[in-house]
PDB file of C-alpha atoms in Angstrom:
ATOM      1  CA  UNK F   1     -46.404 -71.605 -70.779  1.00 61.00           C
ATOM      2  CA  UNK F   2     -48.165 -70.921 -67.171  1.00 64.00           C
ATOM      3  CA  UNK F   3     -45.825 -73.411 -65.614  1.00 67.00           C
ATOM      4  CA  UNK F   4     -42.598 -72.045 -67.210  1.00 63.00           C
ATOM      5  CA  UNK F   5     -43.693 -68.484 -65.820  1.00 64.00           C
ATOM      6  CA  UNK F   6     -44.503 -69.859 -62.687  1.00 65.00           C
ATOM      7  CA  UNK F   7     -40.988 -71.907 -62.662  1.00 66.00           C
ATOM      8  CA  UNK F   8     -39.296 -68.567 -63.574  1.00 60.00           C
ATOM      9  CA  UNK F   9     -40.890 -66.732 -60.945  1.00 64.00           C
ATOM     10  CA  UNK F  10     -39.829 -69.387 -58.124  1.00 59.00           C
ATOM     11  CA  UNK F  11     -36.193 -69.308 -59.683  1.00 61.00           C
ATOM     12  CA  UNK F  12     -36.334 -65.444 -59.345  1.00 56.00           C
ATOM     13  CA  UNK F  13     -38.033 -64.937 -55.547  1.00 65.00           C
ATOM     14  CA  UNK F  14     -35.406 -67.777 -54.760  1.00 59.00           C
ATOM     15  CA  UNK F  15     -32.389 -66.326 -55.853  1.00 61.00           C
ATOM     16  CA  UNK F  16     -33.552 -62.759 -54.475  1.00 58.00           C
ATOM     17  CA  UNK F  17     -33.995 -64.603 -50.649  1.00 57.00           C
ATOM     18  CA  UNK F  18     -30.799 -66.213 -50.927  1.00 57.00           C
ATOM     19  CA  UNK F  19     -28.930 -63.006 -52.389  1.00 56.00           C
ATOM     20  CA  UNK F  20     -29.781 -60.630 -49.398  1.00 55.00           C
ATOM     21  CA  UNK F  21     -28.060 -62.138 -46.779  1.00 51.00           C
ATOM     22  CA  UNK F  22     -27.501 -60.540 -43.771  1.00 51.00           C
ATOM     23  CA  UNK F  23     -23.395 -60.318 -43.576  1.00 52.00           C
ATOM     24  CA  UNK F  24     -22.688 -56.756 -43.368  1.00 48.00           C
ATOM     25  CA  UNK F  25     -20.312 -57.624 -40.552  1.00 48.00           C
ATOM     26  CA  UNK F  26     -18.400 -58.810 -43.410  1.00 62.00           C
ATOM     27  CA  UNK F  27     -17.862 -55.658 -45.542  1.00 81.00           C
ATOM     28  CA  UNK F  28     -14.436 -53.734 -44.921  1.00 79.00           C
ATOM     29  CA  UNK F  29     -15.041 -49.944 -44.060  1.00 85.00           C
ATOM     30  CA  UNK F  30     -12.122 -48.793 -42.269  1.00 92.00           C
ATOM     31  CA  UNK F  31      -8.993 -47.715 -44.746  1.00 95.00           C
ATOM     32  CA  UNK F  32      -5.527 -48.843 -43.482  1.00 97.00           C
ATOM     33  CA  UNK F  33      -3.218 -47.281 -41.572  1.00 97.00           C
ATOM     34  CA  UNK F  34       0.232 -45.711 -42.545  1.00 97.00           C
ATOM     35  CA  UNK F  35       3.222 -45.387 -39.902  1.00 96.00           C
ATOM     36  CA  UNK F  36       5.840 -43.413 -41.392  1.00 95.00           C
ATOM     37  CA  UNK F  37       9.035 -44.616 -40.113  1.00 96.00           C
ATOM     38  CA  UNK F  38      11.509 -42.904 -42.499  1.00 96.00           C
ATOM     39  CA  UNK F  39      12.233 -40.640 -43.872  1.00 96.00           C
ATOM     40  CA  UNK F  40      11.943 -38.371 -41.198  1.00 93.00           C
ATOM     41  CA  UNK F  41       9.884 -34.995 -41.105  1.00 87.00           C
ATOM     42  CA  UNK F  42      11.992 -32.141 -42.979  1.00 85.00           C
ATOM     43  CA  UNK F  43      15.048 -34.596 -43.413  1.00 95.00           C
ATOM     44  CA  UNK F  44      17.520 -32.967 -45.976  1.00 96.00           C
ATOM     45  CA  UNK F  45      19.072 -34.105 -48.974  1.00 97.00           C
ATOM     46  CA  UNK F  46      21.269 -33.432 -51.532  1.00 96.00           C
ATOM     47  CA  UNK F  47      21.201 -34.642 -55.115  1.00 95.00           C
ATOM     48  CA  UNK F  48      22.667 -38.376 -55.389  1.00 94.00           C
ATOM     49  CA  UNK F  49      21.777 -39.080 -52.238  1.00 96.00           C
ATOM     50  CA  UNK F  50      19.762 -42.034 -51.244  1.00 98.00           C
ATOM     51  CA  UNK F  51      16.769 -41.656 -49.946  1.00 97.00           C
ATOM     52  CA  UNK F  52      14.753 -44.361 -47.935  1.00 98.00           C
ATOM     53  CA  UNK F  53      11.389 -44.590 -47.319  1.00 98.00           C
ATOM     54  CA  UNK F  54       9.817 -46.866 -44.543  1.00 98.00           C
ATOM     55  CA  UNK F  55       6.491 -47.197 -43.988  1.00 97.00           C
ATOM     56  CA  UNK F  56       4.550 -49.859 -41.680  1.00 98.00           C
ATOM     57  CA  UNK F  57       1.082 -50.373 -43.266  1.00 98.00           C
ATOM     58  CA  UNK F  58      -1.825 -52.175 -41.672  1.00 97.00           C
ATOM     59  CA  UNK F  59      -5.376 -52.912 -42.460  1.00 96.00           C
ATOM     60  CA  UNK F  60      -8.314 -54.498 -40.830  1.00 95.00           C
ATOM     61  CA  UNK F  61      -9.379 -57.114 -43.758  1.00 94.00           C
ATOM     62  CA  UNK F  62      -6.940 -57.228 -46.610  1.00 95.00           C
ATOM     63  CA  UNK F  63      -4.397 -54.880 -48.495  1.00 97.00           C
ATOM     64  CA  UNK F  64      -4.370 -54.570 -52.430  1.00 97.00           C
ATOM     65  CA  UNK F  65      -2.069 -51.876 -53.559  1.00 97.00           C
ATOM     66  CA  UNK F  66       0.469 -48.892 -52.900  1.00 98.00           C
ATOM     67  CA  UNK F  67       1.562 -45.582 -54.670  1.00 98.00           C
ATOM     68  CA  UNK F  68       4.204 -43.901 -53.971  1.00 98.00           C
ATOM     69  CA  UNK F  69       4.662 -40.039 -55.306  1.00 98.00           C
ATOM     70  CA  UNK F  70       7.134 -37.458 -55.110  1.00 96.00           C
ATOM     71  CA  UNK F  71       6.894 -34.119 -56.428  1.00 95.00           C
ATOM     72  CA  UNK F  72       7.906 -30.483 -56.215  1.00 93.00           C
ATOM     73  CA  UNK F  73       6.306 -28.953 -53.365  1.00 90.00           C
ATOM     74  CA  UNK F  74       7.469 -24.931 -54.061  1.00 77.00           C
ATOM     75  CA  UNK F  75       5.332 -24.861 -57.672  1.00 60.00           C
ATOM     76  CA  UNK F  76       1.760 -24.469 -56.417  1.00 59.00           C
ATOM     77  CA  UNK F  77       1.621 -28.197 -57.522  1.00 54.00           C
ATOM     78  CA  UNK F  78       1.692 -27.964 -61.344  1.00 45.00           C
ATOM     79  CA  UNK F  79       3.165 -31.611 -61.250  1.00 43.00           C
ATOM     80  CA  UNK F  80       4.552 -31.556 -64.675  1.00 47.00           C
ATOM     81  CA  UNK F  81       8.180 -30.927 -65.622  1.00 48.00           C
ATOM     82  CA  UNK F  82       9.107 -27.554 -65.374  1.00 49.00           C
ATOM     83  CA  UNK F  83      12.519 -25.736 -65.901  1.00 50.00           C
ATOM     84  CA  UNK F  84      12.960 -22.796 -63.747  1.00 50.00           C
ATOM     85  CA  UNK F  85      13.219 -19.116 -65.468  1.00 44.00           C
ATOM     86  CA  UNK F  86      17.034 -19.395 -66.201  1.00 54.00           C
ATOM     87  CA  UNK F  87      16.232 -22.953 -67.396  1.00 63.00           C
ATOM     88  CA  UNK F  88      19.170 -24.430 -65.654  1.00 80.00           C
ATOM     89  CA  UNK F  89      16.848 -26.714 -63.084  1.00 85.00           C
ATOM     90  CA  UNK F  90      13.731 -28.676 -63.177  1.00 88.00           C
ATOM     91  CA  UNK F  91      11.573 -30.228 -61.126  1.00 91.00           C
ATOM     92  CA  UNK F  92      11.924 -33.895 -60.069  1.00 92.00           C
ATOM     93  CA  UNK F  93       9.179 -36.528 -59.510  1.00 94.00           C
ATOM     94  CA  UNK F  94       8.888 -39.791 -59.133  1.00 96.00           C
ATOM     95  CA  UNK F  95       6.002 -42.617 -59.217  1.00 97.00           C
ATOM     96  CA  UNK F  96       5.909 -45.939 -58.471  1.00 97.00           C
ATOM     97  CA  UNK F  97       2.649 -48.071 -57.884  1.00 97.00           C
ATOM     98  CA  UNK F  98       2.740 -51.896 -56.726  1.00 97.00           C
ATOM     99  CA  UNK F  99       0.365 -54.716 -55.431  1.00 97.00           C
ATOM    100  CA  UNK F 100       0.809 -55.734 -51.628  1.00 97.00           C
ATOM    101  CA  UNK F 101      -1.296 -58.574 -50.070  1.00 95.00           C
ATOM    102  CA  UNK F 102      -2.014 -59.624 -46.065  1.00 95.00           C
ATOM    103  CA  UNK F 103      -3.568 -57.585 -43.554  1.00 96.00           C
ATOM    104  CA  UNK F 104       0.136 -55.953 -42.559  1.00 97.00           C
ATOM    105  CA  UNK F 105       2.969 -55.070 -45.340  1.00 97.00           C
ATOM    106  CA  UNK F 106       6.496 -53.185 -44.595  1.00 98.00           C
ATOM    107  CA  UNK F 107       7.115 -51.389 -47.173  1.00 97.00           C
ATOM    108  CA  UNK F 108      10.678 -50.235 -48.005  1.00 97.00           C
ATOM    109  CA  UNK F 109      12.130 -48.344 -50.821  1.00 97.00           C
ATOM    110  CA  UNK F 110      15.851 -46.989 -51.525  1.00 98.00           C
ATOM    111  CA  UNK F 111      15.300 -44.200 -54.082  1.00 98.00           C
ATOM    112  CA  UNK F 112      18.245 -42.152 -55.447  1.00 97.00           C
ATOM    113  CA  UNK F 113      17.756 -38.674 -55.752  1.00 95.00           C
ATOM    114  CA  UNK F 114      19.341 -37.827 -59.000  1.00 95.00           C
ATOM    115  CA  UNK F 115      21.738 -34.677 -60.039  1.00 92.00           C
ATOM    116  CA  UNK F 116      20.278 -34.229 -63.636  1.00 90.00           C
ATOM    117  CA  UNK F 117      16.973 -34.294 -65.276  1.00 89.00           C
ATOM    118  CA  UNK F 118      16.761 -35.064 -69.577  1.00 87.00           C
ATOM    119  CA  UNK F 119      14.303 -33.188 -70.660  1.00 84.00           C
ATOM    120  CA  UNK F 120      13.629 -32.030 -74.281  1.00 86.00           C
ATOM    121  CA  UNK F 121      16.801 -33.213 -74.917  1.00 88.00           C
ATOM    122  CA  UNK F 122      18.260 -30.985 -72.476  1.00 88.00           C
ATOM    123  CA  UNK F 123      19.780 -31.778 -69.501  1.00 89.00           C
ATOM    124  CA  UNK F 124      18.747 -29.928 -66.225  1.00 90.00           C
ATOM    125  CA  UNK F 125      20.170 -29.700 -62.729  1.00 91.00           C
ATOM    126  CA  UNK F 126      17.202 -30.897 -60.787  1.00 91.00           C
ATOM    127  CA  UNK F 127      15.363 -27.694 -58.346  1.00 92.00           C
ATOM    128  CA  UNK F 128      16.341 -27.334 -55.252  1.00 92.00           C
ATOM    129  CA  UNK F 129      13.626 -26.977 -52.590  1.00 92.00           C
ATOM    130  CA  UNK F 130      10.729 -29.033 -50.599  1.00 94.00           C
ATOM    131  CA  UNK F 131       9.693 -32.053 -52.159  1.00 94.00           C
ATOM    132  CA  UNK F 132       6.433 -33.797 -51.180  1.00 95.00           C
ATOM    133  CA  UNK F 133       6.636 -37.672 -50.672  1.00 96.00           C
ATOM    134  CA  UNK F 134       3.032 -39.077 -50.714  1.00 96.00           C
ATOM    135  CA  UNK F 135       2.496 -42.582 -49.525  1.00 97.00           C
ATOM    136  CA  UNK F 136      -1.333 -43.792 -51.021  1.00 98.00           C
ATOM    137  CA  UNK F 137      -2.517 -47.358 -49.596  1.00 98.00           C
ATOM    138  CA  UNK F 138      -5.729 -48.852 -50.596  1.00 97.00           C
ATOM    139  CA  UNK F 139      -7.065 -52.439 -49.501  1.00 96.00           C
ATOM    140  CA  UNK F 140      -9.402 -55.072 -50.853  1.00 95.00           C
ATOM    141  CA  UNK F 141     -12.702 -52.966 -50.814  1.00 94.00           C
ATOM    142  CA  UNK F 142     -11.080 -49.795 -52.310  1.00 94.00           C
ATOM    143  CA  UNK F 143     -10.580 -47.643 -49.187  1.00 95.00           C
ATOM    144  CA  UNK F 144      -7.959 -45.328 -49.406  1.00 96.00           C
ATOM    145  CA  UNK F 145      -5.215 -43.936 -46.993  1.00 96.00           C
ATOM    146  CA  UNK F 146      -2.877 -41.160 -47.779  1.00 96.00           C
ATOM    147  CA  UNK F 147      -0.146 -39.508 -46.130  1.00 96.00           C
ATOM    148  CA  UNK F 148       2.337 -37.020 -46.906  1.00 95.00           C
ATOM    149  CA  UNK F 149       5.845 -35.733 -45.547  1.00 95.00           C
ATOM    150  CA  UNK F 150       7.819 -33.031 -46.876  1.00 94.00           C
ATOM    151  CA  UNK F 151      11.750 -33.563 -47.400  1.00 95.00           C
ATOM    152  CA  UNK F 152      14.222 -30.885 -48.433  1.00 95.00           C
ATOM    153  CA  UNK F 153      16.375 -30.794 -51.217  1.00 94.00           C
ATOM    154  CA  UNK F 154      19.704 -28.661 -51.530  1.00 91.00           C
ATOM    155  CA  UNK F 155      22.362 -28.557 -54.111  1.00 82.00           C
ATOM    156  CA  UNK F 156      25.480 -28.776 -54.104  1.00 67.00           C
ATOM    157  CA  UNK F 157      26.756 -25.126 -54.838  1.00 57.00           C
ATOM    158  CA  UNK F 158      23.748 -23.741 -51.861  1.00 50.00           C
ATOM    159  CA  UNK F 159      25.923 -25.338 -48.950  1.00 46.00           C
ATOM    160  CA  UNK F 160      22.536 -27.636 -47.676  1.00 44.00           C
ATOM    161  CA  UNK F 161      23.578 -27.304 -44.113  1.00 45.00           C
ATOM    162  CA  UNK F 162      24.549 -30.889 -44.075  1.00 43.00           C
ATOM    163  CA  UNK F 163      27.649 -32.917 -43.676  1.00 43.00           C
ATOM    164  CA  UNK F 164      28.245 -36.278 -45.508  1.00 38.00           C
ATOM    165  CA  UNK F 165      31.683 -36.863 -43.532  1.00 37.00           C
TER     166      UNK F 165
END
């Protein structure tokens, strides 16, 4: 019994000396960067148009995943649906999340902005106003970078002082 307690206690100092090693050169504390390349700062849009997003992303050690979010930005953030007093509009959003891998990604999205909204059954012209587009990258260790731009949306019938010819 002595020597099994005295071959445990070898096993254990061992493994505790060869666990704490030295290598925090190794550990990844920066977050990556985001370049925002499109679309561009107060760019507006009309429903059915497409809109693009381009953003350069970099990181120091490796990147894991992305998020990309677009809400209302005239509600206070509620980000939930919500139909507008007359009920005739709602809110749009979108979400998509994804996996990216290296140590620099380019990520590009086409993203149709639509003209209606089901909701309840019920189909809604979607609000017009600012919409918040929120890029979130986050790398191997779990740091996180976010960055935001705000885009305009007009409809059709408000004459969104811009020309598709």
């Amino acid at each position: 019994m002595k020597n099994l307690n005295k071959i445990l206690s070898l096993a254990l100092i061992a493994m505790l000396t060869f666990a704490c090693s030295d290598d925090d050169d190794a550990l990844d504390a920066q977050a990556p960067v985001i370049e925002l390349m499109e679309p561009a700062l107060n760019s507006e849009f009309e429903p059915g148009d497409m809109l693009h997003i381009h953003a350069e992303i970099t990181d120091d050690v490796q990147l894991s995943s992305y998020r990309i979010d677009i809400h209302f930005g005239g509600d206070g953030h509620s980000h939930r649906p919500v139909a507008n007093a007359e009920g005739e509009h709602m809110e749009w959003s979108y979400d998509e999340t994804g996996t990216i891998s290296g140590t620099a990604h380019s990520l590009e999205k086409d993203i149709e902005i639509p003209h209606h909204i089901m909701h309840d059954g019920v189909e809604h012209e979607i609000e017009a106003g600012d919409y918040h587009i929120g890029i979130f990258i986050i790398d191997a260790t779990g740091n996180e970078t976010e960055l935001f731009r705000t885009i305009e949306v007009h409809n059709h019938a408000e004459g969104g002082g811009h020309d598709h010819g």
